[in-house]
PDB file of C-alpha atoms in Angstrom:
ATOM      1  CA  MET A  94     -29.659   7.109 -11.669  1.00 41.00           C
ATOM      2  CA  LEU A  95     -30.287   7.826 -15.624  1.00 44.00           C
ATOM      3  CA  ALA A  96     -34.042   7.471 -16.974  1.00 44.00           C
ATOM      4  CA  ARG A  97     -34.664   5.293 -19.926  1.00 44.00           C
ATOM      5  CA  ALA A  98     -37.799   5.756 -21.950  1.00 43.00           C
ATOM      6  CA  SER A  99     -38.247   2.746 -22.907  1.00 43.00           C
ATOM      7  CA  ALA A 100     -40.657   1.100 -26.674  1.00 42.00           C
ATOM      8  CA  THR A 101     -43.825  -1.459 -25.313  1.00 43.00           C
ATOM      9  CA  ILE A 102     -44.621  -3.501 -28.637  1.00 45.00           C
ATOM     10  CA  THR A 103     -48.671  -4.554 -27.977  1.00 46.00           C
ATOM     11  CA  GLY A 104     -50.139  -6.910 -30.930  1.00 47.00           C
ATOM     12  CA  SER A 105     -53.606  -6.208 -31.779  1.00 46.00           C
ATOM     13  CA  SER A 106     -55.995  -6.885 -34.407  1.00 47.00           C
ATOM     14  CA  SER A 107     -55.596  -4.124 -36.476  1.00 48.00           C
ATOM     15  CA  GLY A 108     -51.453  -3.758 -36.334  1.00 46.00           C
ATOM     16  CA  ALA A 109     -48.528  -3.774 -33.233  1.00 44.00           C
ATOM     17  CA  ASN A 110     -49.451  -0.695 -31.502  1.00 45.00           C
ATOM     18  CA  VAL A 111     -46.038   1.027 -30.788  1.00 44.00           C
ATOM     19  CA  VAL A 112     -46.578   2.876 -26.636  1.00 43.00           C
ATOM     20  CA  ALA A 113     -43.471   4.910 -26.198  1.00 42.00           C
ATOM     21  CA  ASN A 114     -41.715   6.749 -23.592  1.00 43.00           C
ATOM     22  CA  HIS A 115     -42.891   4.800 -20.427  1.00 44.00           C
ATOM     23  CA  ALA A 116     -39.549   5.735 -18.619  1.00 43.00           C
ATOM     24  CA  HIS A 117     -37.693   3.811 -16.141  1.00 44.00           C
ATOM     25  CA  LEU A 118     -34.994   4.333 -13.947  1.00 45.00           C
ATOM     26  CA  LEU A 119     -32.291   2.001 -14.799  1.00 48.00           C
ATOM     27  CA  LEU A 120     -28.339   2.358 -13.433  1.00 49.00           C
ATOM     28  CA  ASP A 121     -25.972   2.178 -16.370  1.00 47.00           C
ATOM     29  CA  PRO A 122     -22.797  -0.853 -15.399  1.00 49.00           C
ATOM     30  CA  PRO A 123     -19.993   1.014 -15.382  1.00 51.00           C
ATOM     31  CA  HIS A 124     -19.033  -0.650 -18.415  1.00 53.00           C
ATOM     32  CA  VAL A 125     -22.046   0.837 -20.382  1.00 55.00           C
ATOM     33  CA  ALA A 126     -20.499   4.489 -20.081  1.00 54.00           C
ATOM     34  CA  THR A 127     -19.346   5.980 -22.625  1.00 60.00           C
ATOM     35  CA  ASP A 128     -15.077   6.280 -23.769  1.00 59.00           C
ATOM     36  CA  GLY A 129     -15.106  10.225 -22.170  1.00 58.00           C
ATOM     37  CA  GLN A 130     -16.832   8.793 -18.699  1.00 58.00           C
ATOM     38  CA  GLN A 131     -14.122   6.213 -18.688  1.00 59.00           C
ATOM     39  CA  GLU A 132     -11.719   8.130 -18.858  1.00 58.00           C
ATOM     40  CA  TYR A 133     -12.737   9.835 -15.369  1.00 58.00           C
ATOM     41  CA  GLN A 134     -14.765   7.301 -13.652  1.00 63.00           C
ATOM     42  CA  HIS A 135     -11.750   4.372 -13.873  1.00 64.00           C
ATOM     43  CA  PRO A 136      -9.146   6.825 -12.567  1.00 67.00           C
ATOM     44  CA  ILE A 137     -12.245   7.866  -9.428  1.00 72.00           C
ATOM     45  CA  ALA A 138     -12.949   4.718  -8.670  1.00 75.00           C
ATOM     46  CA  LEU A 139      -8.671   3.619  -8.345  1.00 79.00           C
ATOM     47  CA  MET A 140      -7.804   7.023  -6.144  1.00 84.00           C
ATOM     48  CA  PRO A 141      -9.210   4.907  -2.610  1.00 85.00           C
ATOM     49  CA  LEU A 142      -7.218   1.090  -3.696  1.00 87.00           C
ATOM     50  CA  LEU A 143      -3.714   3.801  -5.551  1.00 88.00           C
ATOM     51  CA  GLN A 144      -3.812   5.428  -1.222  1.00 91.00           C
ATOM     52  CA  GLN A 145      -3.899   2.738   0.140  1.00 93.00           C
ATOM     53  CA  GLN A 146      -0.962   0.979  -1.572  1.00 94.00           C
ATOM     54  CA  GLN A 147       0.138   4.282  -1.244  1.00 94.00           C
ATOM     55  CA  GLN A 148       0.064   4.631   2.682  1.00 96.00           C
ATOM     56  CA  GLN A 149       1.143   0.511   2.753  1.00 96.00           C
ATOM     57  CA  GLN A 150       4.283   1.719   0.416  1.00 96.00           C
ATOM     58  CA  GLN A 151       5.625   4.393   3.395  1.00 97.00           C
ATOM     59  CA  GLN A 152       4.514   2.300   6.379  1.00 97.00           C
ATOM     60  CA  GLN A 153       7.098  -0.327   4.789  1.00 97.00           C
ATOM     61  CA  GLN A 154       8.890   2.249   4.283  1.00 97.00           C
ATOM     62  CA  GLN A 155       8.757   3.131   7.924  1.00 97.00           C
ATOM     63  CA  GLN A 156       8.890  -0.024   9.483  1.00 97.00           C
ATOM     64  CA  GLN A 157      12.466  -0.779   7.564  1.00 98.00           C
ATOM     65  CA  HIS A 158      14.063   2.087   8.389  1.00 98.00           C
ATOM     66  CA  GLN A 159      13.239   1.555  11.302  1.00 97.00           C
ATOM     67  CA  GLN A 160      14.824  -2.166  11.070  1.00 98.00           C
ATOM     68  CA  GLN A 161      17.453  -0.179   9.937  1.00 97.00           C
ATOM     69  CA  GLN A 162      18.330   2.682  12.707  1.00 97.00           C
ATOM     70  CA  GLN A 163      17.576  -0.828  14.724  1.00 97.00           C
ATOM     71  CA  ASN A 164      19.826  -2.436  12.898  1.00 97.00           C
ATOM     72  CA  LEU A 165      22.526   0.033  13.298  1.00 97.00           C
ATOM     73  CA  ALA A 166      22.266   0.803  17.139  1.00 96.00           C
ATOM     74  CA  GLN A 167      22.938  -3.185  17.574  1.00 97.00           C
ATOM     75  CA  ALA A 168      25.493  -3.102  15.233  1.00 96.00           C
ATOM     76  CA  LEU A 169      27.349  -0.172  17.142  1.00 96.00           C
ATOM     77  CA  THR A 170      26.866  -1.853  20.702  1.00 96.00           C
ATOM     78  CA  LEU A 171      28.429  -4.876  19.647  1.00 96.00           C
ATOM     79  CA  GLN A 172      31.516  -3.017  18.380  1.00 95.00           C
ATOM     80  CA  LEU A 173      31.781  -0.789  21.430  1.00 94.00           C
ATOM     81  CA  SER A 174      31.630  -4.318  23.929  1.00 95.00           C
ATOM     82  CA  HIS A 175      34.045  -5.101  21.297  1.00 95.00           C
ATOM     83  CA  GLN A 176      36.386  -2.561  22.082  1.00 95.00           C
ATOM     84  CA  GLN A 177      35.896  -2.606  25.652  1.00 94.00           C
ATOM     85  CA  GLN A 178      36.552  -6.625  25.078  1.00 95.00           C
ATOM     86  CA  GLN A 179      39.823  -6.373  23.752  1.00 94.00           C
ATOM     87  CA  GLN A 180      41.194  -3.465  25.895  1.00 94.00           C
ATOM     88  CA  GLN A 181      40.199  -5.287  28.956  1.00 94.00           C
ATOM     89  CA  GLN A 182      42.688  -8.020  27.426  1.00 94.00           C
ATOM     90  CA  GLN A 183      45.594  -6.296  26.690  1.00 94.00           C
ATOM     91  CA  LEU A 184      45.027  -4.183  30.204  1.00 94.00           C
ATOM     92  CA  PHE A 185      44.913  -7.781  31.646  1.00 93.00           C
ATOM     93  CA  LYS A 186      48.075  -9.345  29.241  1.00 92.00           C
ATOM     94  CA  SER A 187      50.186  -5.914  31.050  1.00 92.00           C
ATOM     95  CA  GLU A 188      49.666  -6.503  34.411  1.00 91.00           C
ATOM     96  CA  HIS A 189      49.905 -10.092  33.825  1.00 90.00           C
ATOM     97  CA  ASN A 190      53.325  -9.424  32.213  1.00 89.00           C
ATOM     98  CA  LYS A 191      54.532  -7.131  35.095  1.00 87.00           C
ATOM     99  CA  THR A 192      53.752  -9.209  37.788  1.00 87.00           C
ATOM    100  CA  LEU A 193      55.872 -12.400  36.099  1.00 84.00           C
ATOM    101  CA  THR A 194      58.264  -9.715  35.456  1.00 87.00           C
ATOM    102  CA  GLN A 195      58.591  -9.195  39.574  1.00 84.00           C
ATOM    103  CA  LEU A 196      58.590 -12.624  39.594  1.00 74.00           C
TER     104      LEU A 196
END
């Protein structure tokens, strides 16, 4: 809070008397700050927002990484399963061919 002096003008028959130096506590709104103050106030005010955005980005990246890892694991499992099926089919065919040749 900043103390500001204000002047009160009172009218009388002898003329205008100025009563000065009444101190009032006033809050400076952000748009009243000087250029130098604004240079520091805006980045400081934005820091929590920037930190929140960075945290959200990190969380999204972690989630994407986890999803990619899960997708890779599923793909590997499917590939191994497919290879096993092919091996079983080849084994079945070879056993079937042996049986046919024996007949």
